[in-house]
PDB file of C-alpha atoms in Angstrom:
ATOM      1  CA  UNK X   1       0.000   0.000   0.000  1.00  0.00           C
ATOM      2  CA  UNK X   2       1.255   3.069  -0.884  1.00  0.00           C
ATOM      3  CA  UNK X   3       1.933   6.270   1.857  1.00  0.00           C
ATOM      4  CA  UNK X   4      -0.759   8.391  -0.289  1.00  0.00           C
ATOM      5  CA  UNK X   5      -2.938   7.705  -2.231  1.00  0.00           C
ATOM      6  CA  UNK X   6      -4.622   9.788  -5.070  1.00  0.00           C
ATOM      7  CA  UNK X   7      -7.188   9.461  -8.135  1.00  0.00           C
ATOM      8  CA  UNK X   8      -4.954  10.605 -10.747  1.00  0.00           C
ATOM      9  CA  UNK X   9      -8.620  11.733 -12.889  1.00  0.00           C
ATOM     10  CA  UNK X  10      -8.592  13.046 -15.385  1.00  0.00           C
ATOM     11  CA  UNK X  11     -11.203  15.822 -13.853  1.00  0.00           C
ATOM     12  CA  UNK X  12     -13.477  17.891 -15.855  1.00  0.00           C
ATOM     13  CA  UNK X  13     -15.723  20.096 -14.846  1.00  0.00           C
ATOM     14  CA  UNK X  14     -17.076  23.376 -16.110  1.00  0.00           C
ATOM     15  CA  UNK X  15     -16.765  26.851 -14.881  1.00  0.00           C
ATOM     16  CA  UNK X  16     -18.080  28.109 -11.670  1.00  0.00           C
ATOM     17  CA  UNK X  17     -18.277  24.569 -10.142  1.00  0.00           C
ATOM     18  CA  UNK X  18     -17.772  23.163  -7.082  1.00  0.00           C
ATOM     19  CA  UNK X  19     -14.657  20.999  -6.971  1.00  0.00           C
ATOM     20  CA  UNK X  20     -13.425  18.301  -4.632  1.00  0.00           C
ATOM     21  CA  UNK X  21      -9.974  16.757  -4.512  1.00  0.00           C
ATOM     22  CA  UNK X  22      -9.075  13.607  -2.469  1.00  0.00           C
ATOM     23  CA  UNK X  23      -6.189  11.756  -1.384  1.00  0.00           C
ATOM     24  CA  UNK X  24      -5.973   9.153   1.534  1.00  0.00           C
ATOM     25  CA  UNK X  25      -2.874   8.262   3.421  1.00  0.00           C
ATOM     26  CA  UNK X  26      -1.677   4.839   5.646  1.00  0.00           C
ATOM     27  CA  UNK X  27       0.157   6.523   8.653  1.00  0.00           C
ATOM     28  CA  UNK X  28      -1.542   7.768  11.075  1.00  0.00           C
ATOM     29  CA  UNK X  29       1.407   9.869  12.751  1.00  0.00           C
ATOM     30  CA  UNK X  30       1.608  11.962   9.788  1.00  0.00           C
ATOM     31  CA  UNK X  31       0.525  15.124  11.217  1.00  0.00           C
ATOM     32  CA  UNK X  32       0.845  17.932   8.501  1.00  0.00           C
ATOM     33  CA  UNK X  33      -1.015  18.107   5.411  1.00  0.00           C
ATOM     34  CA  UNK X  34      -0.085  20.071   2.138  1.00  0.00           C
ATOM     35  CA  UNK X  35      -1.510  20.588  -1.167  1.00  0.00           C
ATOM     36  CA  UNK X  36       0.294  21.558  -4.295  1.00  0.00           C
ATOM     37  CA  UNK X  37      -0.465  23.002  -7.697  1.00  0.00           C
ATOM     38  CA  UNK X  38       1.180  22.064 -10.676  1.00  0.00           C
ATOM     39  CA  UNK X  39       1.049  23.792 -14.304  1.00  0.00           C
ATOM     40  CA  UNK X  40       2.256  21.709 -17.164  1.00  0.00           C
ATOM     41  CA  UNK X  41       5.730  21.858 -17.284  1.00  0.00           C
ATOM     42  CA  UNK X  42       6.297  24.113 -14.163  1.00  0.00           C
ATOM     43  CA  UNK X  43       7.560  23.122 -11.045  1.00  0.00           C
ATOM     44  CA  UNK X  44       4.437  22.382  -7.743  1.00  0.00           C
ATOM     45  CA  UNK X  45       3.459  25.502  -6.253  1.00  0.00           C
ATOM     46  CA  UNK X  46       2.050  25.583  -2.542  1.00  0.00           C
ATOM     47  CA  UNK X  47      -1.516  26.053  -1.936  1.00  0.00           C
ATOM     48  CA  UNK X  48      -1.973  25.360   1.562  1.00  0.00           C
ATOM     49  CA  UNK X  49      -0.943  23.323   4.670  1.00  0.00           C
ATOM     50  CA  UNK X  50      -2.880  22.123   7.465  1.00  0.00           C
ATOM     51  CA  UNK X  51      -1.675  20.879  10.886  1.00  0.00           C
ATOM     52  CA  UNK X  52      -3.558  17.684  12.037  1.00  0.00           C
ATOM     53  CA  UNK X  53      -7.951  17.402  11.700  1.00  0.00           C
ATOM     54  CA  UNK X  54      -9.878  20.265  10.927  1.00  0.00           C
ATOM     55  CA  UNK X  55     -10.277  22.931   7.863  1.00  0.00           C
ATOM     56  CA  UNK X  56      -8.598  25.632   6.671  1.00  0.00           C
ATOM     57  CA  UNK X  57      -9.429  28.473   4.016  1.00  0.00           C
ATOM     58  CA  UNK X  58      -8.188  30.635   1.435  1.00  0.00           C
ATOM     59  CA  UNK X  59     -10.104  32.274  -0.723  1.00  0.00           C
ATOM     60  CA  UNK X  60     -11.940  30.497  -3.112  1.00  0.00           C
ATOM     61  CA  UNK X  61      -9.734  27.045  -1.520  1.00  0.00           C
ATOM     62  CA  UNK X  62     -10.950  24.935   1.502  1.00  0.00           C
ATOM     63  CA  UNK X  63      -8.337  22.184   2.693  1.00  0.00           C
ATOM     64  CA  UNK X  64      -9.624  19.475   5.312  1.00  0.00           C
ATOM     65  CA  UNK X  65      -8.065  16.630   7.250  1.00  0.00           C
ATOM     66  CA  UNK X  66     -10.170  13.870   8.743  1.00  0.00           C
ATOM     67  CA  UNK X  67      -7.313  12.348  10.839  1.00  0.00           C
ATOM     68  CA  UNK X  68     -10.136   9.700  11.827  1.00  0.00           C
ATOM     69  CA  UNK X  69     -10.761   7.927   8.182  1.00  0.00           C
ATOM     70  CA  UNK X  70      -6.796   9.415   7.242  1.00  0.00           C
ATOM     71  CA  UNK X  71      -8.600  11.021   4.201  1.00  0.00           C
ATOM     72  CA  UNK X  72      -7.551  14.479   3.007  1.00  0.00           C
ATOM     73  CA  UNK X  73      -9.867  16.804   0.906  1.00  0.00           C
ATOM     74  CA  UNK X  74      -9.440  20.007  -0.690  1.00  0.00           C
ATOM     75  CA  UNK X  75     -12.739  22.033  -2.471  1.00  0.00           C
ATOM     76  CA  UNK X  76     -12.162  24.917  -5.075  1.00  0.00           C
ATOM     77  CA  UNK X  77     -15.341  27.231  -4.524  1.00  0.00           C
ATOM     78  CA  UNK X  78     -16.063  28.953  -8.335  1.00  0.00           C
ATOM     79  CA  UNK X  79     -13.989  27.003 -10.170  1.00  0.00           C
ATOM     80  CA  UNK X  80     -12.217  28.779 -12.721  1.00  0.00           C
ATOM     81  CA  UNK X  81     -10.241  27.975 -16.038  1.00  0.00           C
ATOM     82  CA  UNK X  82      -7.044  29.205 -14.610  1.00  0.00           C
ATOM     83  CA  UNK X  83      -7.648  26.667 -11.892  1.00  0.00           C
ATOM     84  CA  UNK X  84      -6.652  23.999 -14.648  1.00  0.00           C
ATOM     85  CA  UNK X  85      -3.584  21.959 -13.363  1.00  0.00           C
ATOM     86  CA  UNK X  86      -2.229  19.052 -11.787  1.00  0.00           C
ATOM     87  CA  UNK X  87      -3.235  19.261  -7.928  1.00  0.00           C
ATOM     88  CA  UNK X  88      -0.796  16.537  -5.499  1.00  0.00           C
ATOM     89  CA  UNK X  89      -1.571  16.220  -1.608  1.00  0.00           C
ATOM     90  CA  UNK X  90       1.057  15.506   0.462  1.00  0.00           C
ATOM     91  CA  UNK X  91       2.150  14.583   3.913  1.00  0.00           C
ATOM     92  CA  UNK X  92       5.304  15.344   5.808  1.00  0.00           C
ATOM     93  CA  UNK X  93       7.283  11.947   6.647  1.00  0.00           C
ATOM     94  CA  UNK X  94       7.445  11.549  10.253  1.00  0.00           C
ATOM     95  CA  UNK X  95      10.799  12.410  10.983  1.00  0.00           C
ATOM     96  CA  UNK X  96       9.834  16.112   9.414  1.00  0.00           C
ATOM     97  CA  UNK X  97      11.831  15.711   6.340  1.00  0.00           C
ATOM     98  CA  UNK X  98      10.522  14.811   3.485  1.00  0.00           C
ATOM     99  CA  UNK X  99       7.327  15.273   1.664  1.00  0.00           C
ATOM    100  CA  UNK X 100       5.758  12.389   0.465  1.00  0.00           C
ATOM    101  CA  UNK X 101       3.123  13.297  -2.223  1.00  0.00           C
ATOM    102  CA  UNK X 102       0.454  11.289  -4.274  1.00  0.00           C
ATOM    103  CA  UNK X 103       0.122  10.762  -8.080  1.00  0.00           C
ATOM    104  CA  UNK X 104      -1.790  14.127  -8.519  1.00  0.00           C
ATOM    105  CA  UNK X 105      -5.079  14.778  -9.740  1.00  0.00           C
ATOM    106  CA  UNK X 106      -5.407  16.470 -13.315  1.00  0.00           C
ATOM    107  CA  UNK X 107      -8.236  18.854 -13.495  1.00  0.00           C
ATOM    108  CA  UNK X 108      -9.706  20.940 -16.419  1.00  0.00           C
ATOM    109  CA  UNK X 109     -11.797  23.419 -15.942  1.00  0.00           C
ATOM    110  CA  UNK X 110     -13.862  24.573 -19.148  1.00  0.00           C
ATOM    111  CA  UNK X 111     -15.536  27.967 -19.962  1.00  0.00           C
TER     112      UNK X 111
ATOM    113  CA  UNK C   1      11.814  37.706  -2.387  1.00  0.00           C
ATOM    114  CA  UNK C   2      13.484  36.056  -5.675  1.00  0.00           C
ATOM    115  CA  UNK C   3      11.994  32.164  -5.114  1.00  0.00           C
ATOM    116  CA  UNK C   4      13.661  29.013  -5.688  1.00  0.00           C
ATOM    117  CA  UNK C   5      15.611  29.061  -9.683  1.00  0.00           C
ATOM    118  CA  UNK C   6      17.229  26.207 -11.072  1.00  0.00           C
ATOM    119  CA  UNK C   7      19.725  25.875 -14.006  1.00  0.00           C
ATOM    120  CA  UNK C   8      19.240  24.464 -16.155  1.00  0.00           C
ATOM    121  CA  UNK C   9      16.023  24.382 -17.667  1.00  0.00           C
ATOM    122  CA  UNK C  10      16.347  21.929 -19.800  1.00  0.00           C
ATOM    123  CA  UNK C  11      18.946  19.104 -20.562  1.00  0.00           C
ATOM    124  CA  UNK C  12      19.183  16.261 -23.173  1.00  0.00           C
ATOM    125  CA  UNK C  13      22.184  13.905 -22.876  1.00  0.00           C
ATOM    126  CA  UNK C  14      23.634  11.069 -24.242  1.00  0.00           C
ATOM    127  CA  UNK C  15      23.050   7.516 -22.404  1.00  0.00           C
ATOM    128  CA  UNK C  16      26.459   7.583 -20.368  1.00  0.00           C
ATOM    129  CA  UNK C  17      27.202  11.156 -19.924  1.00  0.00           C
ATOM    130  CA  UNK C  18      27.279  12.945 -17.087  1.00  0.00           C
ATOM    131  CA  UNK C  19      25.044  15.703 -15.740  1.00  0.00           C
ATOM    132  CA  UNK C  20      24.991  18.700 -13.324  1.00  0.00           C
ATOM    133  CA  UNK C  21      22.362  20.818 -11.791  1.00  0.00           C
ATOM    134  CA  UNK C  22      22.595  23.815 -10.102  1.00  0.00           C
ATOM    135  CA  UNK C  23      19.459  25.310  -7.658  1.00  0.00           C
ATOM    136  CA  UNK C  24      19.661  28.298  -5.908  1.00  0.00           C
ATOM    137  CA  UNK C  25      17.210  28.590  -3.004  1.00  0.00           C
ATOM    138  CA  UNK C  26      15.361  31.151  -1.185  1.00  0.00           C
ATOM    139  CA  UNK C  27      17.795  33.390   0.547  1.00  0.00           C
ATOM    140  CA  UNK C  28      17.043  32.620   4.034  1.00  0.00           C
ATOM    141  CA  UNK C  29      16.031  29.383   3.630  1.00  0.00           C
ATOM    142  CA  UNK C  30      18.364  27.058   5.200  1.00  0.00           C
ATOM    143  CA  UNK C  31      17.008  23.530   3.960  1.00  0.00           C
ATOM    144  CA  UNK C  32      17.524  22.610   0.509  1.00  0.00           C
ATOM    145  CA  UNK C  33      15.700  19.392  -1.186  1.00  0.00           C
ATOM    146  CA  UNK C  34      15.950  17.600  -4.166  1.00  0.00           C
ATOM    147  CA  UNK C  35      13.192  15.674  -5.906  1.00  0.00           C
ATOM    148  CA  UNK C  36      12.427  13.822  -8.641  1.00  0.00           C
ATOM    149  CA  UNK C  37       9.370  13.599 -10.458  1.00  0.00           C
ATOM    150  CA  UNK C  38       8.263  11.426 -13.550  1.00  0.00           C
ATOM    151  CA  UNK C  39       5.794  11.432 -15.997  1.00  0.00           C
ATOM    152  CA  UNK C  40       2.524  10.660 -14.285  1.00  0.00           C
ATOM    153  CA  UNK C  41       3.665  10.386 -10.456  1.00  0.00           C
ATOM    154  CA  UNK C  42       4.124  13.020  -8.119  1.00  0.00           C
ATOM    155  CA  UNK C  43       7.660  14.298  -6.802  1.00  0.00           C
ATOM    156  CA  UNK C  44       9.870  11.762  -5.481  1.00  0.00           C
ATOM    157  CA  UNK C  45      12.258  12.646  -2.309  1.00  0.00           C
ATOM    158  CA  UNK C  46      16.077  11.818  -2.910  1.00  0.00           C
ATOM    159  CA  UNK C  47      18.111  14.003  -0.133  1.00  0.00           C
ATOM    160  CA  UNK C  48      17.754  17.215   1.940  1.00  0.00           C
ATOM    161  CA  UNK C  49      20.387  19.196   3.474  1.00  0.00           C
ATOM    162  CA  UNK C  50      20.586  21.908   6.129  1.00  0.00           C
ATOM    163  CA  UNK C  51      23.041  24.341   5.958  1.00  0.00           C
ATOM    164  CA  UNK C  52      25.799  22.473   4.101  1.00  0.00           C
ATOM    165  CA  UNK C  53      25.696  18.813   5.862  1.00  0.00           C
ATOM    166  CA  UNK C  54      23.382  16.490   3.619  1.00  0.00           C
ATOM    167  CA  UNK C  55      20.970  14.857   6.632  1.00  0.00           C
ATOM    168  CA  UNK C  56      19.304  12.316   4.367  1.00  0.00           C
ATOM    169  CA  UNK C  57      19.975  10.328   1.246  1.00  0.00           C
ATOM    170  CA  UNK C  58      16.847   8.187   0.418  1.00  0.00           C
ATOM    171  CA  UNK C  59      17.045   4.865  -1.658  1.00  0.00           C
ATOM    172  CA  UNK C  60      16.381   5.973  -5.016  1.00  0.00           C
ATOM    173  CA  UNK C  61      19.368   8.383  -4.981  1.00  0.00           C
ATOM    174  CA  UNK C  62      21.685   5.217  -6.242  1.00  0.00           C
ATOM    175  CA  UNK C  63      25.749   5.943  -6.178  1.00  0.00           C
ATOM    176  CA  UNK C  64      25.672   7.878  -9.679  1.00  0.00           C
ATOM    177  CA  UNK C  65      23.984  10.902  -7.794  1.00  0.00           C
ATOM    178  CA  UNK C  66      25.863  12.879  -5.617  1.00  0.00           C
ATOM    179  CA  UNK C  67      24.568  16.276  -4.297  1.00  0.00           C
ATOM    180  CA  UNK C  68      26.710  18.740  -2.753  1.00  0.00           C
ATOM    181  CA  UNK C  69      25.841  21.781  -0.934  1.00  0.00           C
ATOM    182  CA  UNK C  70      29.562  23.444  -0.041  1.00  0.00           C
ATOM    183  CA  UNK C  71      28.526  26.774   1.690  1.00  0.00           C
ATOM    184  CA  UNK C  72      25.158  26.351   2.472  1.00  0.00           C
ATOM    185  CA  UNK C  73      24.037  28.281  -0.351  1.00  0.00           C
ATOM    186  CA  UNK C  74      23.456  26.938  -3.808  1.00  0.00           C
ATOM    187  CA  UNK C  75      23.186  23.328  -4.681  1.00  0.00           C
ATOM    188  CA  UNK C  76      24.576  20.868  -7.608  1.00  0.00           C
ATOM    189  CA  UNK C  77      23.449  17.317  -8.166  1.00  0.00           C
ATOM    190  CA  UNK C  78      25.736  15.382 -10.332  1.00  0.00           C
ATOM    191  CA  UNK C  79      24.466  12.180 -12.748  1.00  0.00           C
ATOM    192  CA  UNK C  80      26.995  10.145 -13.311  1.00  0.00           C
ATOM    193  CA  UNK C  81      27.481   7.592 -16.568  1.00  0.00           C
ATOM    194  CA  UNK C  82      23.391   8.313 -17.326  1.00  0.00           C
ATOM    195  CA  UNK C  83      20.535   5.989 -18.255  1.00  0.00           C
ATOM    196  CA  UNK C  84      17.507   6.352 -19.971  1.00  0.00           C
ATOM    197  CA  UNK C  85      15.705   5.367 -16.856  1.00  0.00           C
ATOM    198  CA  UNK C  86      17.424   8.496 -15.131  1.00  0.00           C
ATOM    199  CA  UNK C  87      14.956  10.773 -17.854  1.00  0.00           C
ATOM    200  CA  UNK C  88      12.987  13.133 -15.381  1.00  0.00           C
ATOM    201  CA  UNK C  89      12.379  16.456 -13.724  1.00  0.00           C
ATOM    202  CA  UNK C  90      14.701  17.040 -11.222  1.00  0.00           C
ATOM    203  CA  UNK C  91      12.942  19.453  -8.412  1.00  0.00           C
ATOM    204  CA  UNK C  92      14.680  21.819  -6.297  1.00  0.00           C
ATOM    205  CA  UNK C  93      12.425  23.094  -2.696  1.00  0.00           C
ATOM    206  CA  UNK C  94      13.850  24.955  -0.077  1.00  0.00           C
ATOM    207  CA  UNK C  95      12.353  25.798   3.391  1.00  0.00           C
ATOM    208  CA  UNK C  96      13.589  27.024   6.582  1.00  0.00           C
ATOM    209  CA  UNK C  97      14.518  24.195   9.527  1.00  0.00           C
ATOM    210  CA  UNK C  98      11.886  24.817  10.963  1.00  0.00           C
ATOM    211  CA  UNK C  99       9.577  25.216   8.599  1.00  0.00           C
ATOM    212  CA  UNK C 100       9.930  22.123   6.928  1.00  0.00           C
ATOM    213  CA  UNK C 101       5.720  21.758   6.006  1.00  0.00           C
ATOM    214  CA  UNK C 102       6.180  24.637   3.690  1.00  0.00           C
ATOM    215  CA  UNK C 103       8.598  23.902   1.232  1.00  0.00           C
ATOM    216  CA  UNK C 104       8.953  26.179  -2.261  1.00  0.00           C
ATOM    217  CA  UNK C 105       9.401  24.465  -4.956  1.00  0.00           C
ATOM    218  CA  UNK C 106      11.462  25.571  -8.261  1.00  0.00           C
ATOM    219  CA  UNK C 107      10.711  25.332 -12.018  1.00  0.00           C
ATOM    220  CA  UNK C 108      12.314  21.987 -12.351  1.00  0.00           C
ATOM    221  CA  UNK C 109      15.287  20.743 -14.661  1.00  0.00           C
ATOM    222  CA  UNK C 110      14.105  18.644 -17.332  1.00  0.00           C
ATOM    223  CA  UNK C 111      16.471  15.681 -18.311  1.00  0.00           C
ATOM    224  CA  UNK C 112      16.560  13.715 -21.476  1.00  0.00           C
ATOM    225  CA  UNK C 113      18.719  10.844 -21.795  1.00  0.00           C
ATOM    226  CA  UNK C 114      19.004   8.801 -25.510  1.00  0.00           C
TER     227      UNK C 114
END
């Protein structure tokens, strides 16, 4: 079983919609949660990191951690075309080193 | 704030040659990361160092990569004799040491091996 665990899509969805992206992870001492997005080509760029259960917003981005069911969400509110990309989740390894990310999650966004 | 730049861009190689990468991280960042990503998978960890002392090698990072970091600045990672199998972006993050859940990421070098 791998560490994390994503649904590499493909994801397509039109503009203005609600999206939800989900990876699930095997450790449960992995305490710090991070989502990345990735243009084609371009190196990942950080979204947003949360610190054990619970939500956390920005903007038009909600990330959640249900440390219960080890399953990690994050929901783009008004999806927009721009928001097309590769999004990976990630966890930091337990000895605070490493990330250890999932396939990613392409996701198109049409106007 | 500059970010995290890598050089360079783009490489294509002969099978056998060797490579080197250079990544320059944020200023005041004092970890430094490489990763590897292929086509399809998400970034792959292969060694960290803070400062200039490398901390970590992991498993994939075979004895044809070395990585040096001699002032605790700038970065190379060095391919020896290269496969085709070694064909990949090579990713460069930095963070600070204590900030290690939020590390930047750079554009990537992009190597090609025939």
């Amino acid at each position: 079983q791998k560490e994390v665990e994503q649904d590499p899509g493909p994801l397509s969805v039109p503009e203005g919609a609600i999206v939800s992206l989900n990876c699930t992870y095997s450790n449960s001492a992995f305490q710090y949660f991070m989502w990345y997005r990735q243009y084609s080509r371009k190196g990942p760029e950080l979204l947003m990191y949360t610190y054990s259960s619970g939500n956390k917003e920005d903007g038009r981005f909600t990330a959640q951690v249900d440390k219960s069911s080890k399953y990690i969400s994050l929901f783009i509110r008004d999806s927009q075309p721009s928001d097309s990309a590769t999004y990976l989740c990630a966890v930091l390894n337990q000895a605070g080193t490493a990330l250890i990310f999932g396939k990613g999650t392409t996701l198109s966004v049409s106007s | 704030d500059t970010g995290v730049s890598q050089d360079p861009r783009h490489k294509i190689t002969k099978r056998g040659q060797n490579v080197t990468f250079r990544c320059d991280p944020i200023s005041e960042h004092n970890r430094l990361y490489w990763y590897r990503q292929t086509l399809g998978q998400g970034p792959e960890f292969l060694t960290y160092f803070q400062n200039e002392a490398q901390l970590e090698k992991s498993r994939l990072l075979s004895d044809r990569f070395s990585a040096e970091r001699p002032k605790g600045s700038f970065s190379t990672l060095e391919i020896q004799r290269t496969e085709q199998g070694d064909s990949a972006m090579y990713l460069c993050a930095s963070s600070l040491a204590s900030r290690e859940e939020t590390q930047y990421f750079g554009p990537g070098t992009r190597l090609l091996v025939l």
